[in-house]
Short mmCIF file of C-alpha atoms in Angstrom, two decimals:
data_model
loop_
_atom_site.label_atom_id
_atom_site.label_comp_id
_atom_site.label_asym_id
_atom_site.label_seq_id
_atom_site.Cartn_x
_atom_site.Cartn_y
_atom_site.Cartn_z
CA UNK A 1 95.50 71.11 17.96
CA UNK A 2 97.77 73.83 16.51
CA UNK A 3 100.76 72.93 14.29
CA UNK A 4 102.61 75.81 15.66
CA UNK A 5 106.44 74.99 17.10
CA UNK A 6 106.23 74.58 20.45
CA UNK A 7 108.71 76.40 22.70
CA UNK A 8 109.40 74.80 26.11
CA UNK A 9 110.25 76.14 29.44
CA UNK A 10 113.35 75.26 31.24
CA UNK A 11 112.71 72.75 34.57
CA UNK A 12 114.06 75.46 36.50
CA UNK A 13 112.04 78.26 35.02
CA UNK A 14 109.04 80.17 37.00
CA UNK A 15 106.15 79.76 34.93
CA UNK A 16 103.95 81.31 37.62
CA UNK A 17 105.04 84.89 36.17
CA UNK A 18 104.05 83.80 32.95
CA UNK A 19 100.71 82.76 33.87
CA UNK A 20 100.69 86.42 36.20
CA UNK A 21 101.15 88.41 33.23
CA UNK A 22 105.21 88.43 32.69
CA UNK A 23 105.35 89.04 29.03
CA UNK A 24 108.70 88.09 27.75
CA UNK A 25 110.94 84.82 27.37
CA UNK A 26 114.47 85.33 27.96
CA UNK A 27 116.85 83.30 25.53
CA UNK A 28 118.20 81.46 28.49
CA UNK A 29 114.87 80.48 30.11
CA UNK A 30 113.87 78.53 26.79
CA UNK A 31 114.54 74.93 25.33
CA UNK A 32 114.82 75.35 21.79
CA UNK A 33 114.75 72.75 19.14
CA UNK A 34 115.60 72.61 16.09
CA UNK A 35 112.60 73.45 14.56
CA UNK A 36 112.20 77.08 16.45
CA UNK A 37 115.63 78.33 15.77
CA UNK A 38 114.60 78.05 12.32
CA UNK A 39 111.57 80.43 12.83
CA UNK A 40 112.02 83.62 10.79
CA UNK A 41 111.86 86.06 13.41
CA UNK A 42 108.56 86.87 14.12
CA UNK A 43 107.36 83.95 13.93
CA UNK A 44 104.46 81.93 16.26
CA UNK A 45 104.70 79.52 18.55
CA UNK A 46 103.25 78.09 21.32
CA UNK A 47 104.87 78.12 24.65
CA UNK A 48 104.33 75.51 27.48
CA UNK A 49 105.68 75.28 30.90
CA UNK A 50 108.19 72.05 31.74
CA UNK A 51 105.69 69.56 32.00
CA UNK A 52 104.43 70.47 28.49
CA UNK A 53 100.93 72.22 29.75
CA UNK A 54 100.33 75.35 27.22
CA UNK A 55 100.81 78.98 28.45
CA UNK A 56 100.00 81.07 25.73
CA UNK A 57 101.05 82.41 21.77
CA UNK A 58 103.84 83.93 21.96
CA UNK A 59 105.95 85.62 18.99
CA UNK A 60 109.61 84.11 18.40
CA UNK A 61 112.62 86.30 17.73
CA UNK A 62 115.84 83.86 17.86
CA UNK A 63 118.11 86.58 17.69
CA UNK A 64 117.04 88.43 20.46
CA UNK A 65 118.02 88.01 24.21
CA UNK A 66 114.14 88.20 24.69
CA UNK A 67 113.18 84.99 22.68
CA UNK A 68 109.85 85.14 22.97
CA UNK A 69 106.51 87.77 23.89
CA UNK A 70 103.71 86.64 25.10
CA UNK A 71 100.51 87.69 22.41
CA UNK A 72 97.36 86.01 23.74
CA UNK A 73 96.78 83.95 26.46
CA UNK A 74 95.27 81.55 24.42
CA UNK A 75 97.22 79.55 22.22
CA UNK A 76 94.96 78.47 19.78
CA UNK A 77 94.95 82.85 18.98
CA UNK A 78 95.60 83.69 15.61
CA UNK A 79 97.00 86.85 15.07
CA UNK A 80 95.21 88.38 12.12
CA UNK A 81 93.75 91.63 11.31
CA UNK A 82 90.54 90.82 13.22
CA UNK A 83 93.51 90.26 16.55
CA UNK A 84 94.98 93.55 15.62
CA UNK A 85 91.47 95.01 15.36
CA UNK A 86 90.37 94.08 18.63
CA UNK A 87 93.70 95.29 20.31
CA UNK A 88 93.24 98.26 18.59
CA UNK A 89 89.67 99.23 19.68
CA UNK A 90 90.63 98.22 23.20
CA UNK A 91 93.62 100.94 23.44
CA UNK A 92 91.39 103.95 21.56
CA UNK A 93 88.54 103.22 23.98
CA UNK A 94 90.32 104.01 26.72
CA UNK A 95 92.04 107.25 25.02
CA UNK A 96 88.58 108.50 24.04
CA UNK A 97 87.72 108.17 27.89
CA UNK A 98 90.66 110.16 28.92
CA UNK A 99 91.52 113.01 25.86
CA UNK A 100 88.90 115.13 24.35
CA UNK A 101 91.11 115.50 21.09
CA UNK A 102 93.10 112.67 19.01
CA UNK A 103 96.05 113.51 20.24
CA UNK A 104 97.90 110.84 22.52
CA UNK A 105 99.84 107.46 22.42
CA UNK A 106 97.09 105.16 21.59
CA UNK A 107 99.48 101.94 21.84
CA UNK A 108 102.27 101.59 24.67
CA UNK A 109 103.68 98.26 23.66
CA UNK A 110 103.30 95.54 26.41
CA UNK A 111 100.61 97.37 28.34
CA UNK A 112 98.09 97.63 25.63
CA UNK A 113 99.05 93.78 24.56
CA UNK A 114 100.78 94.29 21.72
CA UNK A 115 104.34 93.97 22.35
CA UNK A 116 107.11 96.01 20.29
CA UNK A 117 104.86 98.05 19.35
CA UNK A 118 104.42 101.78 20.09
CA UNK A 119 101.82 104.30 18.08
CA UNK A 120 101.44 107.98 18.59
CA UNK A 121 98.22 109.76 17.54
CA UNK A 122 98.26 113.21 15.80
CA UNK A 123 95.10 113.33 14.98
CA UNK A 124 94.42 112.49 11.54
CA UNK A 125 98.15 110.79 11.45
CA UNK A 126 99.69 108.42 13.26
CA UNK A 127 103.55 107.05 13.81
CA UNK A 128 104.12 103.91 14.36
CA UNK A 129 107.26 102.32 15.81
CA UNK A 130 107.73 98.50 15.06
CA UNK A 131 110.82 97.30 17.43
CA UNK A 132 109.95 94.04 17.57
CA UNK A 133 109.88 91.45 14.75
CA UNK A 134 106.47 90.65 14.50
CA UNK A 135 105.49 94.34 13.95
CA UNK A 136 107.63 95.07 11.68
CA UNK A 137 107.01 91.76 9.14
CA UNK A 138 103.43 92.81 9.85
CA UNK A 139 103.82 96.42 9.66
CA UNK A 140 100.81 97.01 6.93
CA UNK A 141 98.42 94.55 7.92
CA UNK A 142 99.16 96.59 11.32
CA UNK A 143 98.70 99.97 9.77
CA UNK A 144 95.64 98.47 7.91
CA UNK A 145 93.80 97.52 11.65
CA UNK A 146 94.60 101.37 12.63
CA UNK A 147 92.86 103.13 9.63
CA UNK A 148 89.86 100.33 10.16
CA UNK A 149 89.76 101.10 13.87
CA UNK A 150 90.58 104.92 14.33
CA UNK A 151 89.56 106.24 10.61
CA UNK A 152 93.13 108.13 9.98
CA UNK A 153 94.21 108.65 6.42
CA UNK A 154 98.39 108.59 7.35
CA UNK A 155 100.13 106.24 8.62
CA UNK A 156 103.83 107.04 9.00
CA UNK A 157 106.36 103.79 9.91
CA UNK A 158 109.27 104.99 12.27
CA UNK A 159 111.68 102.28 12.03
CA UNK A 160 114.62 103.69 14.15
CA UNK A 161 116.14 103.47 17.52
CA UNK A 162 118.07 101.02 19.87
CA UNK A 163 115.25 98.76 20.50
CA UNK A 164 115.23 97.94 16.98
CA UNK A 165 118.91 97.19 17.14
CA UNK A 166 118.19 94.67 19.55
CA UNK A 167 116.31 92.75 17.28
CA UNK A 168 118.50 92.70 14.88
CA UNK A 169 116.08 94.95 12.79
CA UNK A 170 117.64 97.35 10.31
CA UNK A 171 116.60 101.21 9.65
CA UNK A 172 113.37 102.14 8.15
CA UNK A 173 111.19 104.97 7.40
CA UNK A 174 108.18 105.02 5.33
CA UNK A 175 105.03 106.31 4.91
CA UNK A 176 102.54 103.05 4.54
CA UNK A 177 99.10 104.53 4.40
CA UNK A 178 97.96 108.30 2.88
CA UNK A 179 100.64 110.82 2.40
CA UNK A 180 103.78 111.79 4.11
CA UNK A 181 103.07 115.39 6.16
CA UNK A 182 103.78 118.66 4.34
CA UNK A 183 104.92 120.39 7.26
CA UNK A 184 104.58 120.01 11.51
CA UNK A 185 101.24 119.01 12.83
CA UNK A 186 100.08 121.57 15.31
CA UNK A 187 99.65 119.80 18.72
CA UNK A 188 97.39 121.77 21.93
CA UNK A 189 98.66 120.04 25.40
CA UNK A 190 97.56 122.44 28.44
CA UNK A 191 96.94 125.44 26.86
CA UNK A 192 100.05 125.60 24.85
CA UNK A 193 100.92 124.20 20.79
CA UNK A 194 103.33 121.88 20.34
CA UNK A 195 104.70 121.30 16.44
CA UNK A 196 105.73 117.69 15.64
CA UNK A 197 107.33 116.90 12.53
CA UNK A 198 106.30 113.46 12.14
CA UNK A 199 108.99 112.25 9.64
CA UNK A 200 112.27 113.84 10.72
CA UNK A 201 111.71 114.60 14.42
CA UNK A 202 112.74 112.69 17.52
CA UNK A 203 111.23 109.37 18.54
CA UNK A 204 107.74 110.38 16.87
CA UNK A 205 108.03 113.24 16.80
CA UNK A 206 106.66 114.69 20.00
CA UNK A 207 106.53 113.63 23.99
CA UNK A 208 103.41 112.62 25.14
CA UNK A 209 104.20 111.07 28.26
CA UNK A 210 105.54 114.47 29.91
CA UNK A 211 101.86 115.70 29.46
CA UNK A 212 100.38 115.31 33.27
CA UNK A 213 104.32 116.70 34.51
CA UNK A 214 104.02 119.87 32.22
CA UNK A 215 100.89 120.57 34.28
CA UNK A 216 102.20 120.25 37.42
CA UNK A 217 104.91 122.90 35.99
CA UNK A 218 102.46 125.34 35.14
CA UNK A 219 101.31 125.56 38.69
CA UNK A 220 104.36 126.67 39.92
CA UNK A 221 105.29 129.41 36.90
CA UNK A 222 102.97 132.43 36.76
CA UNK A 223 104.62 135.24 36.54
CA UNK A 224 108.31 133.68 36.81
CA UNK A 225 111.04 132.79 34.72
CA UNK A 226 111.67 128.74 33.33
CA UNK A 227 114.56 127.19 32.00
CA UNK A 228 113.97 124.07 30.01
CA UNK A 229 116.74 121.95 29.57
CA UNK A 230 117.26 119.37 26.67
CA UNK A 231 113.85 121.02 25.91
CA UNK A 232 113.42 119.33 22.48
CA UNK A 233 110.70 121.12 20.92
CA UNK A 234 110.23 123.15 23.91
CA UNK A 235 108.10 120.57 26.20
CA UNK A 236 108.52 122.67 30.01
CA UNK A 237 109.22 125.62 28.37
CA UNK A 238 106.12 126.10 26.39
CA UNK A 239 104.02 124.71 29.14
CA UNK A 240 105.36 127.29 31.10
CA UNK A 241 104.50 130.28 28.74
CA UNK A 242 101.22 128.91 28.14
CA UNK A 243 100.62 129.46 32.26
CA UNK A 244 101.61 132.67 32.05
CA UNK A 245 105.76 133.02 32.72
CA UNK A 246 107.03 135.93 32.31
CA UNK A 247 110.05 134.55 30.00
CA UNK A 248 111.51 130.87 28.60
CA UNK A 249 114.73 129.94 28.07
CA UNK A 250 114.60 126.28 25.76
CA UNK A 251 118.44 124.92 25.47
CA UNK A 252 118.63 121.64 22.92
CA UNK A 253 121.44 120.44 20.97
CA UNK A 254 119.39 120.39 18.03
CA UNK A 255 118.64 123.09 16.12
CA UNK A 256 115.71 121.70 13.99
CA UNK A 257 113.82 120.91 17.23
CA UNK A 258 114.58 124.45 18.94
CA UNK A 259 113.03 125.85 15.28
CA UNK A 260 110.16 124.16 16.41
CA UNK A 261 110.28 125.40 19.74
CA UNK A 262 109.80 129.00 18.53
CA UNK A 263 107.34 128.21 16.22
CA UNK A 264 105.00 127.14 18.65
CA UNK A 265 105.72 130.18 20.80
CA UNK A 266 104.95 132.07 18.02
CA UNK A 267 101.44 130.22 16.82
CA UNK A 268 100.63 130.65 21.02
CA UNK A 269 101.36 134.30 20.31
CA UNK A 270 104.28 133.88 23.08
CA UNK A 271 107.25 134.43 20.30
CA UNK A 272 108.55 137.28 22.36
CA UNK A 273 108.78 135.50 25.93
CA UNK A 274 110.69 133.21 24.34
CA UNK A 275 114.70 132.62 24.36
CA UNK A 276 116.32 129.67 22.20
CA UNK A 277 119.90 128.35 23.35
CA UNK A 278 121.22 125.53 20.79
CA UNK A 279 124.21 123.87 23.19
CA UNK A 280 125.39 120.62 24.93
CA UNK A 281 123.44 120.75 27.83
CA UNK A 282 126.24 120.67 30.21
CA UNK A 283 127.91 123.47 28.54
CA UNK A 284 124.69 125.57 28.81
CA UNK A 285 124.01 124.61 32.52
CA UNK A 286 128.09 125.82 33.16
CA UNK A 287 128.04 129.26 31.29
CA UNK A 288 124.49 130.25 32.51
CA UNK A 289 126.36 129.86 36.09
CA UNK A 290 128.88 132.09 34.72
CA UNK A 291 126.63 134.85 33.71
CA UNK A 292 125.32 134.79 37.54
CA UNK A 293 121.58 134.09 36.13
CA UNK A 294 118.32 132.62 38.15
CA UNK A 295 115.28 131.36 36.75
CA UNK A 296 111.90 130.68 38.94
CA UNK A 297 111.85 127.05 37.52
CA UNK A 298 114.56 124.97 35.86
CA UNK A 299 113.49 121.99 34.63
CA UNK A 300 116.03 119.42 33.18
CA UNK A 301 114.88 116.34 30.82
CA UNK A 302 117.22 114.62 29.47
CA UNK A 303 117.22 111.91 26.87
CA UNK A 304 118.20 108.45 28.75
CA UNK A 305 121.32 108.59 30.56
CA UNK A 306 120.60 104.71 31.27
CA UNK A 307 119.18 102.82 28.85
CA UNK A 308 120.33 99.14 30.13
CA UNK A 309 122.17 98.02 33.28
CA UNK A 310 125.29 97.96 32.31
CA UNK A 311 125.05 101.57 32.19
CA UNK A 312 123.24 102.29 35.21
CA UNK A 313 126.50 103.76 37.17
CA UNK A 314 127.56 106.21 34.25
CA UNK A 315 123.93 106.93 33.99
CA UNK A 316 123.35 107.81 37.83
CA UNK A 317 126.41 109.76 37.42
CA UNK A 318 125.42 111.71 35.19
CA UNK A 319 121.81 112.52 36.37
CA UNK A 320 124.08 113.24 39.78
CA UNK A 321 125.85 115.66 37.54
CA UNK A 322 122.98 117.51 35.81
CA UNK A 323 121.24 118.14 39.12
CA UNK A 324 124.68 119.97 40.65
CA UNK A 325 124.53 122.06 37.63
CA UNK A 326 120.90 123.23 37.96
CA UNK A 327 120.42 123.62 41.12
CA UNK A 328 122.67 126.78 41.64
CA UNK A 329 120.28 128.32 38.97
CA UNK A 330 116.98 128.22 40.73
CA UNK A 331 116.66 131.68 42.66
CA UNK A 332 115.75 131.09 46.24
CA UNK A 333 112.17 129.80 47.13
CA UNK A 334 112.07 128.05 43.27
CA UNK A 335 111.76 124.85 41.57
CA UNK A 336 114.03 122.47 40.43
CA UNK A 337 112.46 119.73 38.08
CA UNK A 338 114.50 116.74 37.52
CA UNK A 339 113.65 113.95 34.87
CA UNK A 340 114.65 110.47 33.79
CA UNK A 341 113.25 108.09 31.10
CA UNK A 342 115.76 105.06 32.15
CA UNK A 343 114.51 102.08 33.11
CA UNK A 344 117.44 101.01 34.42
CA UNK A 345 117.23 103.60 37.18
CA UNK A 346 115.04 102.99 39.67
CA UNK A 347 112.89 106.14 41.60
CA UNK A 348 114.84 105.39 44.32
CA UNK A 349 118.48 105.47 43.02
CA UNK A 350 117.38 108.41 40.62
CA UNK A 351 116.31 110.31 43.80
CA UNK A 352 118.93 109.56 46.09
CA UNK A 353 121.19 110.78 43.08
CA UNK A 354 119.22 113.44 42.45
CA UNK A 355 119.34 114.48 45.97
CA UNK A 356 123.26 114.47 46.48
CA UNK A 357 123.75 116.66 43.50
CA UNK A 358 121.56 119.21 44.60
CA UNK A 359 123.63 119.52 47.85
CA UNK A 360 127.00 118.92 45.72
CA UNK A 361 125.60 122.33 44.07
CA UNK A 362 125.58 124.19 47.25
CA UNK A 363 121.56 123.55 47.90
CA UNK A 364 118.88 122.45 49.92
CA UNK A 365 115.66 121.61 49.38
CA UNK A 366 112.09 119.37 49.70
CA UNK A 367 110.74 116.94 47.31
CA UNK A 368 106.84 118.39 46.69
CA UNK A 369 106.01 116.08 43.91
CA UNK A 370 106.59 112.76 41.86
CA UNK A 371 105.52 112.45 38.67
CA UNK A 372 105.12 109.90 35.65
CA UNK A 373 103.87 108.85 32.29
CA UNK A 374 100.43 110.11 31.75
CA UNK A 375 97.45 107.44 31.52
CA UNK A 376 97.81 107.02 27.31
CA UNK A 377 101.45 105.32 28.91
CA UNK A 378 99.68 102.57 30.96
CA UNK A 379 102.07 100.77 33.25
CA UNK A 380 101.94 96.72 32.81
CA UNK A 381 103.09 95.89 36.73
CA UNK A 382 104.77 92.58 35.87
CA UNK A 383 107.30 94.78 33.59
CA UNK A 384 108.70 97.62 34.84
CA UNK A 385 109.88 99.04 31.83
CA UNK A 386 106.70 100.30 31.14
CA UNK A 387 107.09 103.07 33.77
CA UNK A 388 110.28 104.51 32.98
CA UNK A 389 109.34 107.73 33.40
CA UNK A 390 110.05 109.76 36.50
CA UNK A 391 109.69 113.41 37.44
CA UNK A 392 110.89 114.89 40.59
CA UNK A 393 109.75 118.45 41.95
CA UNK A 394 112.08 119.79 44.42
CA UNK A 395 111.22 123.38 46.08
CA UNK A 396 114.98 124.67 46.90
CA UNK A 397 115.81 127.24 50.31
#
């Protein structure tokens, strides 16, 4: 028998979805004893359903709303670096079915069964994002597994973000394994090359998940003219050039990332096509109005508008807001792309919202296309978190 704590389901509690593959423990669906509020976050346990019958090993975080994640199904598990190992080979295997270069998100949290825990490939590098507690106490036995498993020298720890917050985990970041990156790592997505700087860029440093919508954007470009908005390091708008538009115009807030943006144009050889607008988004959208200009494709991706529930309405509001503003920018007979990495929000409220500002901007149009996360962003169906990412393709009149 394990001497793990034992954490206890409430009578009321539904441990069917538990046993179906519901990953998490909400504070409030719990009995906790004395013992388990005492765990150091990040700690093991085992949790049981009411009448005591085991469900699984789950991780303990008393100071989150989400008290507990599931980590094996079998609670006599022990999570080691033989556990991580095995995780680990599991998630490359199916990346090396589905990219012909090390380039992808070899570990989406949940869905790849190891919860908290996200890792982005760049080849011989990788970032890591520990926001949950057990990743981060185990954050080099973790980055150990990867070098074992995928054979990278670097291992870069991104310990920032809101999820982390949530935890009650502080700021971090560290290089664990190898050497921190001289300069941006060079990344080929669809015929065009990205540049991630994998210790002071966004998130980790580059979007995967927009990978199979940038393609679907390169159908609709040759010869035309693209906006990307809240581009980043130029994700549609690099895409686009790649597929042969005629011109790019990247808008981002940041001017580090829009550098980035134009030196990937230039590595593709594109550097001329190319036109960089650092601005608030909103500001951009209003005074390209003003100058009376059209682009083939606009494409809007903006960071997330609604990360939780209690900001769904501002959230919808906003995506409401940033479709009236592009639309009246797409000449007649193009594209308007419209994106949103909430969770919060739904396909179907992000649609309808999507929808009404598009007619708010004086426009009409069809809906040719929905798009997600690529397959390295596998979606676990009892959690819909994991497919936060939607993409809608709207031809307007």
């Amino acid at each position: 028998m394990s001497d793990l704590p034992v954490i206890r389901l409430r009578p009321k509690s539904k441990p069917q979805a538990i046993r179906h593959g519901f990953p998490w423990v909400f504070a409030d669906e719990a009995v906790l004893d004395r013992r388990t509020k005492a765990l150091p976050a990040g700690g093991m346990a085992v949790l049981e359903d009411p009448e005591r019958k085991p469900l699984g090993l789950v991780t303990v975080n008393p100071h989150s709303k989400i008290i507990a994640r599931v980590m094996d199904a079998d609670p006599q598990a022990v999570i080691d670096g033989a556990w991580l190992q095995a995780r680990l080979a599991r998630a490359l295997e199916m990346r090396e079915r589905l990219y012909d270069a090390p380039f992808y998100r070899l570990v989406h949290a949940e869905a790849d069964g190891l919860p908290g825990l996200v890792i982005d490939r760049f080849g011989d590098a990788a970032v890591m994002q520990p926001n949950a507690a057990w990743a981060d106490a185990m954050a080099e036995q973790i980055a150990d597994a990867l070098v074992a498993v995928t054979g990278i020298s670097t291992v870069v720890l991104n310990g920032q973000g809101r999820a982390r917050g949530l935890e009650g985990l502080g700021e971090r970041m560290e290089v664990i394994c190898g050497s921190a990156p001289q300069a941006p790592v060079q990344v080929r997505m669809n015929g065009a090359i990205y540049l991630a700087d994998l210790m002071g860029g966004q998130k980790t440093g580059l979007f995967y998940d927009q990978r199979p919508n940038h393609a679907f954007t390169q159908r609709l470009v040759a010869g035309g003219s693209v906006l990307d908005v809240f581009s980043h390091v130029g994700g549609f708008g690099l895409a686009g050039l790649a597929a042969g538009a005629t011109s790019a115009v990247c808008v981002d807030g940041s001017a580090a990332a829009l550098d980035l943006a134009r030196g990937g144009a230039e590595a593709m050889g594109a550097g001329d096509r190319l036109e960089v607008m650092q601005s608030d988004a909103f500001k951009a959208l209003e005074a390209l109005a003003g100058q009376e200009r059209q682009f083939d494709v606009v494409v809007c991706d903006p960071p997330a508008f609604a990360p939780s529930k209690p900001a769904l309405d501002a959230g919808l509001r906003a995506y409401e807001r940033v479709a009236k503003l592009a639309a009246p920018l797409v000449a007649p007979g193009g594209y308007l792309v419209l994106c949103s990495c909430s969770h919060a929000a739904d396909l179907t409220a992000f649609r309808n919202v999507s929808a009404r500002g598009i007619g708010r901007g004086g426009r009409r149009g069809v809906l040719i296309h929905t798009g997600q996360a690529g397959p390295d962003h596998p979606t676990l169906p009892q959690l819909a978190e994991t497919g936060y990412l939607k993409a809608l393709f709207f031809r307007l009149d």
